[in-house]
XYZ file of C-alpha atoms in Angstrom:
474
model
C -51.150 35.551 38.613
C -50.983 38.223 35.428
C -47.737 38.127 33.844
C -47.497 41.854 34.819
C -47.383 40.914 38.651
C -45.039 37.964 37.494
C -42.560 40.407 36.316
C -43.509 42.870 39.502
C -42.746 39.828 41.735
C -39.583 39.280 40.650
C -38.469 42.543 39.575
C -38.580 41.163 35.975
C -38.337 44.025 33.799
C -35.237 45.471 35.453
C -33.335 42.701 35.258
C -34.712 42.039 31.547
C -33.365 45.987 31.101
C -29.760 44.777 33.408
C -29.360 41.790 30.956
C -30.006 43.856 27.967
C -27.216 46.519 28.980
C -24.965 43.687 30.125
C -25.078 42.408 26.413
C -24.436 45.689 24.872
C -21.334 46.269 27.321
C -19.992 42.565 26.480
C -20.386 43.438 22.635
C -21.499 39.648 22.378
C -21.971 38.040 18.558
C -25.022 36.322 20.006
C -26.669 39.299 22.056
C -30.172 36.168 22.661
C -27.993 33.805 24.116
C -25.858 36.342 26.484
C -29.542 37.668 27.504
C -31.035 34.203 27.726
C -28.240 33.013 30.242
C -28.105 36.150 31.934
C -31.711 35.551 33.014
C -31.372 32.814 33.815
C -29.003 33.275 36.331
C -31.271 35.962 37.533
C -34.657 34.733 37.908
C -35.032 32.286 40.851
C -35.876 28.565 39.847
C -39.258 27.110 41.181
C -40.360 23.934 41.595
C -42.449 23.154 38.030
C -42.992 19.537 38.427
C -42.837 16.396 40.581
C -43.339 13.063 38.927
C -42.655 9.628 41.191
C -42.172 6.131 40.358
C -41.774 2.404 42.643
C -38.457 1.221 41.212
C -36.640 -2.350 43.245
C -33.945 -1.482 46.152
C -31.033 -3.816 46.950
C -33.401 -6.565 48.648
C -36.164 -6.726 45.574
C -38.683 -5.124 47.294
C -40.502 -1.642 45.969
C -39.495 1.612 46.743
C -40.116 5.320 46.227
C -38.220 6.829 43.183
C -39.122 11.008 42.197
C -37.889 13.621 39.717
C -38.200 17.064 40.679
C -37.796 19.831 38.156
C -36.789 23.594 38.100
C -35.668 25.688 35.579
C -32.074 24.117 36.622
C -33.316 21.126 35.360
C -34.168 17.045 36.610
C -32.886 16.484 40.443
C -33.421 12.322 41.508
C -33.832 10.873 45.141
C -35.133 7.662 46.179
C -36.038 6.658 49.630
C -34.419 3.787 51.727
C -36.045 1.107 53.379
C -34.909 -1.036 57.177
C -35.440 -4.654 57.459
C -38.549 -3.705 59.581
C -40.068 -0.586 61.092
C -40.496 0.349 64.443
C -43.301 2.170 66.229
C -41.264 5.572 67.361
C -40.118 6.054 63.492
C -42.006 7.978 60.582
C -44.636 5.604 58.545
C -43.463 3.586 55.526
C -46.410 3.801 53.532
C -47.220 0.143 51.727
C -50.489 -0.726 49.700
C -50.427 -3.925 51.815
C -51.751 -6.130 48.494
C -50.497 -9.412 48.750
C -50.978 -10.268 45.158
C -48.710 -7.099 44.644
C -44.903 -7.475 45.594
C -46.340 -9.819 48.426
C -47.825 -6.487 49.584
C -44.648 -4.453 49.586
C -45.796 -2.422 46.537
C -45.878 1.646 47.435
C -48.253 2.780 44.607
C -50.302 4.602 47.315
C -46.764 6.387 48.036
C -46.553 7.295 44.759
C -49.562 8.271 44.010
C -49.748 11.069 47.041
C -46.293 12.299 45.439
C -48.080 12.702 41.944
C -51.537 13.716 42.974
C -51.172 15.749 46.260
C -47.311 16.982 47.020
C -46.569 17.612 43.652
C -49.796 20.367 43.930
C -48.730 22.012 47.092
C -44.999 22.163 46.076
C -45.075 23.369 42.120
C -43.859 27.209 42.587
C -41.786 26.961 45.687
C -38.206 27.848 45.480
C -35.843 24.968 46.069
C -33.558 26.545 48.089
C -36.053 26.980 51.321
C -35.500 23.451 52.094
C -37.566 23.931 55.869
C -40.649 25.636 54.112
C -40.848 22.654 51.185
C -40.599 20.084 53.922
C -43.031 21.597 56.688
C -45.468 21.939 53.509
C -45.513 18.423 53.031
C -45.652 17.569 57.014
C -48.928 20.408 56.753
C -50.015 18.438 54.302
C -50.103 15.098 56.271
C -51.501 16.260 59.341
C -50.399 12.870 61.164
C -47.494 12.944 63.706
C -45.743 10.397 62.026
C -46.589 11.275 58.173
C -48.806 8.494 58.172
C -50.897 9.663 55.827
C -48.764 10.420 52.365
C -46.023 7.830 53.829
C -42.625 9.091 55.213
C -41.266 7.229 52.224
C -43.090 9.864 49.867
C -41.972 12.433 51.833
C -38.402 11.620 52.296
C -38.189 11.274 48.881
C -39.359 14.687 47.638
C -37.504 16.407 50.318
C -34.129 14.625 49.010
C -34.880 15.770 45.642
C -35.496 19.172 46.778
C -32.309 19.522 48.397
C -30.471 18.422 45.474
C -32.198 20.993 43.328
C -31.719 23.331 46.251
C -27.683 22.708 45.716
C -27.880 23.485 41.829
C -30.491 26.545 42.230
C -27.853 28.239 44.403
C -24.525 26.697 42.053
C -22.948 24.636 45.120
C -22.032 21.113 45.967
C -24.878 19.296 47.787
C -22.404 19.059 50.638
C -21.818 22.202 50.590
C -25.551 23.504 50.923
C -26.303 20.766 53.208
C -24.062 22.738 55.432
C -25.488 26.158 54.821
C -28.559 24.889 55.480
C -27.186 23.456 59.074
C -25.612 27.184 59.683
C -22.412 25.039 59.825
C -19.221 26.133 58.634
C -16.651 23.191 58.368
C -16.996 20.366 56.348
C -15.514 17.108 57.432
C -15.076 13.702 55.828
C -16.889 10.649 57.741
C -14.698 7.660 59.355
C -16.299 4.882 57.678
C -17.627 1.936 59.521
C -17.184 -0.976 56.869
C -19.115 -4.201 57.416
C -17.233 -7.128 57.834
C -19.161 -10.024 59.341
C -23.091 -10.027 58.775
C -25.479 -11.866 61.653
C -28.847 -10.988 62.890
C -31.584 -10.457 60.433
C -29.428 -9.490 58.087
C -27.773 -12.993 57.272
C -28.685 -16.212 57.462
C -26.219 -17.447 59.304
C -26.510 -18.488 63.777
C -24.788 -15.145 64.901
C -26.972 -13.223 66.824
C -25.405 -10.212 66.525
C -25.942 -7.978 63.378
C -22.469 -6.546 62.320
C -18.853 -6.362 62.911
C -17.330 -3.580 61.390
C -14.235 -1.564 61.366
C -13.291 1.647 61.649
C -10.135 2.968 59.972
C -9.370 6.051 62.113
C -5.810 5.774 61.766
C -5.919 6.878 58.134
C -5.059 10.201 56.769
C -7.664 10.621 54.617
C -10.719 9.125 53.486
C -9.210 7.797 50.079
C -6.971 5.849 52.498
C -9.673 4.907 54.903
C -11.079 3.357 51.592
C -7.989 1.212 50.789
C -7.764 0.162 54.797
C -11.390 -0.959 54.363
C -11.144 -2.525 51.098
C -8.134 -4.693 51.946
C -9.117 -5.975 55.128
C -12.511 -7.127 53.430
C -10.258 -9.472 50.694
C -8.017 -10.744 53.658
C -11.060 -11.325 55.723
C -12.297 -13.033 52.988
C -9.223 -15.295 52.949
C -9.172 -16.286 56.377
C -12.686 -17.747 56.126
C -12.048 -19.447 53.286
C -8.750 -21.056 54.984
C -10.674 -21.451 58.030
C -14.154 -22.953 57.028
C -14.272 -22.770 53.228
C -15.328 -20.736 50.784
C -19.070 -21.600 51.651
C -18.091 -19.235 54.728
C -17.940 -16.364 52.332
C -21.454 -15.605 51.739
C -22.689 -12.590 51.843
C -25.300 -10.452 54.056
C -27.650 -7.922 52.759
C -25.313 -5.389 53.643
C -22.011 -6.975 52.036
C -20.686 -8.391 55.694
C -19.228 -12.040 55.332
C -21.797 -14.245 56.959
C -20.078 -17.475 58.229
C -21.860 -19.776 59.724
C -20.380 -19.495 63.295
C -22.547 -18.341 66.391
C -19.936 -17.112 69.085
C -19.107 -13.421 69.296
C -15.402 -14.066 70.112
C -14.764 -16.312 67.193
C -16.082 -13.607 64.619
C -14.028 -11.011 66.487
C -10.639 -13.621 66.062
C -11.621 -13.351 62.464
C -11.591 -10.053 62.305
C -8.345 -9.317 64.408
C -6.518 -11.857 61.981
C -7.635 -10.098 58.993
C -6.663 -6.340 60.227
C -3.344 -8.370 61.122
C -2.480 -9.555 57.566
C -2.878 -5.764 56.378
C -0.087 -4.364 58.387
C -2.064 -1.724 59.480
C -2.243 -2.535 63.250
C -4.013 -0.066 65.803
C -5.153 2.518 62.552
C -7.730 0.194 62.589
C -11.223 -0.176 65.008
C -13.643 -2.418 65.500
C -17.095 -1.753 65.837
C -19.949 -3.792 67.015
C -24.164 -3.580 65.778
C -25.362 -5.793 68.030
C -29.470 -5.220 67.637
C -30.221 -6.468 70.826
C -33.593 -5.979 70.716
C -33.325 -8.784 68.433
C -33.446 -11.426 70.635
C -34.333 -9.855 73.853
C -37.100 -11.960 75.342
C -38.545 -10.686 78.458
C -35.832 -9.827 80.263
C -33.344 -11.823 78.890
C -30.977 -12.034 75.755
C -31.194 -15.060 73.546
C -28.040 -15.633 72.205
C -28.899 -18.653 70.581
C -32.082 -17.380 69.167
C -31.262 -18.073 65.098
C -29.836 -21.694 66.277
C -31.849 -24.650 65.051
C -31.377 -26.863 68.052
C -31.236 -24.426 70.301
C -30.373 -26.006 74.087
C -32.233 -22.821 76.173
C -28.506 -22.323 78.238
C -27.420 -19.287 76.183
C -29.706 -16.869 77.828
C -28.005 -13.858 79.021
C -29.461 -11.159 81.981
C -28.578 -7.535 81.506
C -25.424 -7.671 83.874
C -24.522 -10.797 81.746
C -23.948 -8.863 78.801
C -22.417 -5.821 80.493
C -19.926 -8.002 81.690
C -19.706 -9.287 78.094
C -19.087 -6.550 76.544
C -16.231 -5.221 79.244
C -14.535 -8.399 78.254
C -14.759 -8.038 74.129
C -13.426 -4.291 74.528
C -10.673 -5.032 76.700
C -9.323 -7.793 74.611
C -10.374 -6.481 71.149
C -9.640 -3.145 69.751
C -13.558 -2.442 70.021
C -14.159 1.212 69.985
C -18.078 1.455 69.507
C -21.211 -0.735 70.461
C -24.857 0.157 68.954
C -27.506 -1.061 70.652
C -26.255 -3.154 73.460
C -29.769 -3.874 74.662
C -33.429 -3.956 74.203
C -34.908 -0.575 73.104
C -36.759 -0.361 76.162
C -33.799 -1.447 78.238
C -33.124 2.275 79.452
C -31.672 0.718 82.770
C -28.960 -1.479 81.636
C -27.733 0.863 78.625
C -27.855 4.120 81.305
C -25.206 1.923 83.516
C -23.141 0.765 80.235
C -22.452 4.260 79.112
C -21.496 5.400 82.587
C -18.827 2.919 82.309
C -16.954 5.337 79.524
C -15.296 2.198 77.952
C -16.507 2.336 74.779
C -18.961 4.789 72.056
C -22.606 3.707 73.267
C -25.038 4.226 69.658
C -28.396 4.186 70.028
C -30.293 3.005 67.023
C -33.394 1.002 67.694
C -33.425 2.796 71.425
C -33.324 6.050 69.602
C -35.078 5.743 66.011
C -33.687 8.947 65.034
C -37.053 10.618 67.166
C -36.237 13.577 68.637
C -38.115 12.592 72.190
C -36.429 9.206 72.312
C -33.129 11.541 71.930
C -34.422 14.029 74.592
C -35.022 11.181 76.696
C -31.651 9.753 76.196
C -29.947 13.077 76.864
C -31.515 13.615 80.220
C -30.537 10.303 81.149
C -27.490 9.554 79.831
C -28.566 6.343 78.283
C -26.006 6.540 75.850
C -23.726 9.406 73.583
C -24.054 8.604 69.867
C -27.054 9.144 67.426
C -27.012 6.836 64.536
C -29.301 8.936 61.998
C -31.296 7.249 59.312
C -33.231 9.591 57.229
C -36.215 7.512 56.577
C -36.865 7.190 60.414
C -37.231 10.699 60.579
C -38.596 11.590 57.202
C -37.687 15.322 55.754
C -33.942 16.656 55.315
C -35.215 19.371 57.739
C -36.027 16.905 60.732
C -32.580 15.053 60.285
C -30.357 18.358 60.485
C -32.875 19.132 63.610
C -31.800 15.856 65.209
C -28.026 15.822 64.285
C -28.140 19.416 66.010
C -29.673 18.073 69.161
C -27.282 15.045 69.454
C -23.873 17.094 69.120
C -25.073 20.383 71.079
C -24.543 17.801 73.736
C -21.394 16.405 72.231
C -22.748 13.176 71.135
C -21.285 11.213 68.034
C -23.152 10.976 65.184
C -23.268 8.075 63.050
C -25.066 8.752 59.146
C -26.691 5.481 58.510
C -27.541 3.292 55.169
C -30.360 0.852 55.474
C -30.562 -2.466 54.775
C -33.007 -1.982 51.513
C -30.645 0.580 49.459
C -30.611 2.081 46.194
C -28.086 3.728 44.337
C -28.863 7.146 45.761
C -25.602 8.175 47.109
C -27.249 11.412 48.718
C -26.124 10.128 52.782
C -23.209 10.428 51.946
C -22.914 14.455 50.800
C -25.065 14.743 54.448
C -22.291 13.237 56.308
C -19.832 15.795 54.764
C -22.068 18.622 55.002
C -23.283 18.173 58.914
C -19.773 17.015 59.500
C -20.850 13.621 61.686
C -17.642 12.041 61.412
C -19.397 8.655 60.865
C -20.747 7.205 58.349
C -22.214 3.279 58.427
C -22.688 2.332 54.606
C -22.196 -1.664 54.527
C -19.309 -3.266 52.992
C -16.787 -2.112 50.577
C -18.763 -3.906 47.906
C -22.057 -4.024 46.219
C -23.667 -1.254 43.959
C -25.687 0.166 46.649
C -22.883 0.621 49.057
C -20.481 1.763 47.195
C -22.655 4.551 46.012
C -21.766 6.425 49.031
C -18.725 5.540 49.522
C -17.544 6.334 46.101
C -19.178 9.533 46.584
C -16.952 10.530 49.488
C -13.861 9.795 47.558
C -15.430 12.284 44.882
C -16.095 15.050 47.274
C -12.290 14.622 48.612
C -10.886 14.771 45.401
C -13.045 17.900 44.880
C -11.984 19.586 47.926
C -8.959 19.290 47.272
C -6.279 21.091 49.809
C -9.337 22.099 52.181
C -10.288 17.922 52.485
C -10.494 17.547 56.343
C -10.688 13.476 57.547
C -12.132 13.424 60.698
C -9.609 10.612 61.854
C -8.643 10.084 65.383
C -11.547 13.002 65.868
C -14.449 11.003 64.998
C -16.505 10.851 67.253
C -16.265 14.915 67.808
C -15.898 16.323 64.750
C-alpha cells in the first residue's frame, strides 16, 4: 500500500487538515503535541505486532503467554489450562517432549503465535473482535483448532479484546458487553472453594469441591468478606477437629482434609458458615466430577481410597437419591456434574426434579452441540463456561448466548492451571452470568479475579448491580 492510498483509506489528510484547525482554534503553546494527540485519537489503531512466550501457571506446568500491540500500546493475556482435556473441547496444543517439562512444554504453541497468527493478524483493527478470531479459526482449518492449539488461539484473542477495550477508551467489561449487544452489567455471585477432593487434592474425597455461594450479600465487596471469613473459620474447625495437617490445601485453594464422606465435609462447612453469623445469606454448592469415578455404570465412591473394600459403589438412582438427601438437609443450592458425561439419562431425570441448579461441565465442555443437545433434552439448566474449552472470546459470548436465550445459569469458570490473568473476571461482568467459580479466597491466581471484581465495583460506582438472590437469572 502507497502512503497516498494510506491516507485515502483513512481519510488522512482531512483529519491531518481537522487537527491542524483544531490547534489553531485551541491557541495551544505546543501546536505538535495538540496535533500529535489529536491524531491519534483519530486514526484507528491496528494490530502492529504479536510476540508470545511459555511462562509457568499455578501448577508448574507451561503455558501460553502473548503481547499484542497497537498504536494504544502493549495488551497481555495468557491462556488457562484443566487438570486434563476432554475429547468434545478445543485442542491444547503440547510439544509432547518428555525431556521438556515432562512433555508439557507449548513451544509449538508459541511458535504458530509468532510465525503464523501474528502474519494474518498485523493490520486488523482490534475492535472487530469476531473477524480477528474467525481469522485465526481460517487459519487452522481443524474443527477443534488442532492445528495452531486452542491455547495459541485463546490467547491472542484475549489480548485482542483487551486492546479492543483501550482502542475504543472503555473498560474491558464494558466492551465485553458491547460486543455481546448486551446492555446491563452485573456483578457475579462468587462460588468460593472451600473443601478440595477429586483430582484436585490429595486427599480420599471423591468429590471435587464444596463451595459457597454468598447470595445474601449486598454487594460483591461484601460477598468478598462473607467468603473470606468463612474460609478462616473453616480453617479453624479443621484444625479443632483433625489438626492442622487437615488444612492443606488443593490446587484451587479448597481445604483438603483427609476425610472421604460427603456428609462430614458438608458438617464442616455448615459449622463454619455458622461461626460467621451470616446464616441463610450463605449457599452451598457442590462440583462433584462424577465422571471421575464413574466405572461402567456405576459410581466409585471410594475410588482415591487405598484399601478400598469394593461396597461403596453407587447406581445412578443411588446417587439421585443422594443428592435429594444432601439438599434437603444442607443449604445446597447447585450441583455440577452429578454424573458421568455420557450419563444423559440419569442427569435428564435429576433436573426434572427442580430441587436444585443442575451445571453441566464435563457433560457440556462449553461445545455448543453438547449444549444443543442438552437444551433439547433438558439434561440440565446451567452452562459452566471455560474459555479454553471453547477457544476464541467470540465462541464463548456465542455459547453464553445460547445457554441464557433458554434461561439457563451461567457459571464463568477458572481452571485448575491459572495465571494471574484476571481477564474472566471483566467477562463475567460484561455478559452479566451472575456466576463466577474462581477457587478460594486465597492464592495469587485466584485472587486475580476476584480482586478484579472488587475493582470494577468500586469503579462503577452508584450503577454497581450484585446479582444476589438473582443469580442464577441475571
Amino acid at each position: 500500500m502507497s502512503v497516498q492510498e494510506y491516507l485515502d483509506k483513512h481519510m488522512l489528510s482531512r483529519k491531518i487538515e481537522d487537527a491542524v484547525n483544531a490547534a489553531v482554534r485551541a491557541k495551544t503553546s505546543d501546536p505538535v503535541l495538540f496535533i500529535s494527540n489529536h491524531m491519534r485519537k483519530a486514526v484507528p489503531s491496528v494490530i502492529t505486532k504479536v510476540k508470545a512466550r511459555q511462562i509457568l501457571d499455578s501448577r508448574g506446568i507451561p503455558t501460553v503467554e502473548v503481547d499484542l500491540y497497537t498504536n494504544k500500546g502493549m495488551f497481555r493475556a495468557s491462556a488457562p489450562s484443566g487438570v486434563s482435556s476432554g475429547m468434545y473441547e478445543a485442542t491444547e496444543l503440547r510439544d509432547g517432549d518428555k525431556g521438556m517439562y515432562l512433555g508439557n512444554s507449548v513451544q509449538r504453541a508459541v511458535k504458530n503465535i509468532n510465525e503464523k497468527i501474528s502474519e494474518a493478524l498485523i493490520g486488523m483493527d482490534p475492535t472487530l473482535q469476531s473477524q480477528i478470531d474467525h481469522a485465526m479459526i481460517d487459519l487452522d482449518k481443524t474443527e477443534k483448532k488442532g492445528e495452531l492449539g486452542a491455547n495459541a488461539i485463546l490467547a491472542v484473542s484475549i489480548a485482542a479484546c483487551k486492546a479492543g477495550a483501550a482502542e475504543k477508551e472503555v473498560p474491558l467489561y464494558k466492551h465485553i458487553s458491547d460486543l455481546s449487544g448486551r446492555t446491563n452489567m452485573i456483578l457475579p455471585v462468587p462460588a468460593f472453594c472451600l473443601i478440595s477432593g477429586g483430582k484436585h487434592a490429595g486427599n480420599t474425597l471423591a468429590i471435587q469441591d464444596i463451595m459457597i455461594l454468598p447470595v445474601g450479600a449486598r454487594k460483591f465487596e461484601e460477598a468478598m468478606q462473607m467468603g473470606s471469613e468463612t474460609y478462616h473459620h473453616l480453617k479453624a474447625v479443621i484444625t479443632e477437629k483433625y489438626g492442622a495437617h487437615g488444612c492443606n490445601v488443593g490446587e484451587d485453594g479448597g481445604f483438603a482434609p483427609n476425610i472421604s464422606s460427603f456428609r462430614e465435609v458438608l458438617d464442616l462447612v455448615k459449622e463454619a458458615i455458622s461461626r460467621t453469623g451470616y446464616g441463610e445469606k450463605i449457599k452451598i454448592g457442590i462440583d462433584v466430577s462424577a465422571t471421575d469415578f464413574c466405572i461402567g455404570t456405576k459410581y466409585d465412591l471410594d475410588y482415591k481410597s487405598p484399601n478400598k473394600s469394593g461396597q461403596n459403589f453407587k447406581s445412578g438412582e443411588d446417587m439421585i437419591e443422594l443428592y435429594k438427601e444432601l439438599c434437603a438437609d444442607y443449604p445446597v443450592v447447585s450441583i455440577e456434574d452429578p454424573f458421568d458425561k455420557e450419563d444423559w439419562e440419569h442427569v435428564k431425570y435429576f433436573s426434572g426434579l427442580g430441587i436444585c441448579q443442575v451445571v453441566g461441565d464435563d457433560l457440556l465442555m462449553s461445545n455448543s452441540k453438547r449444549i444443543e443437545r442438552a437444551i433439547q433434552e433438558s439434561a440440565c439448566n446451567a452452562l459452566l463456561l471455560k474459555v479454553n474449552q471453547i477457544g476464541t472470546v467470540t465462541e464463548a459470548i456465542e455459547a453464553v448466548k445460547l445457554a441464557k436465550d433458554k434461561r439457563w445459569g451461567v457459571v464463568i469458570s477458572h481452571r485448575c492451571g491459572e495465571t494471574e490473568d484476571s481477564f474472566i473476571a471483566d467477562l463475567s461482568v460484561g455478559l452479566s452470568t451472575g456466576q463466577i467459580k474462581a477457587g478460594a479466597p486465597c492464592r495469587g491466581e485466584r485472587l486475580a479475579k476476584y480482586n478484579q471484581l472488587l475493582r470494577i465495583e468500586e469503579e462503577l460506582g452508584d450503577q454497581a448491580v450484585y446479582a444476589g438472590d438473582d443469580w442464577r437469572m441475571s
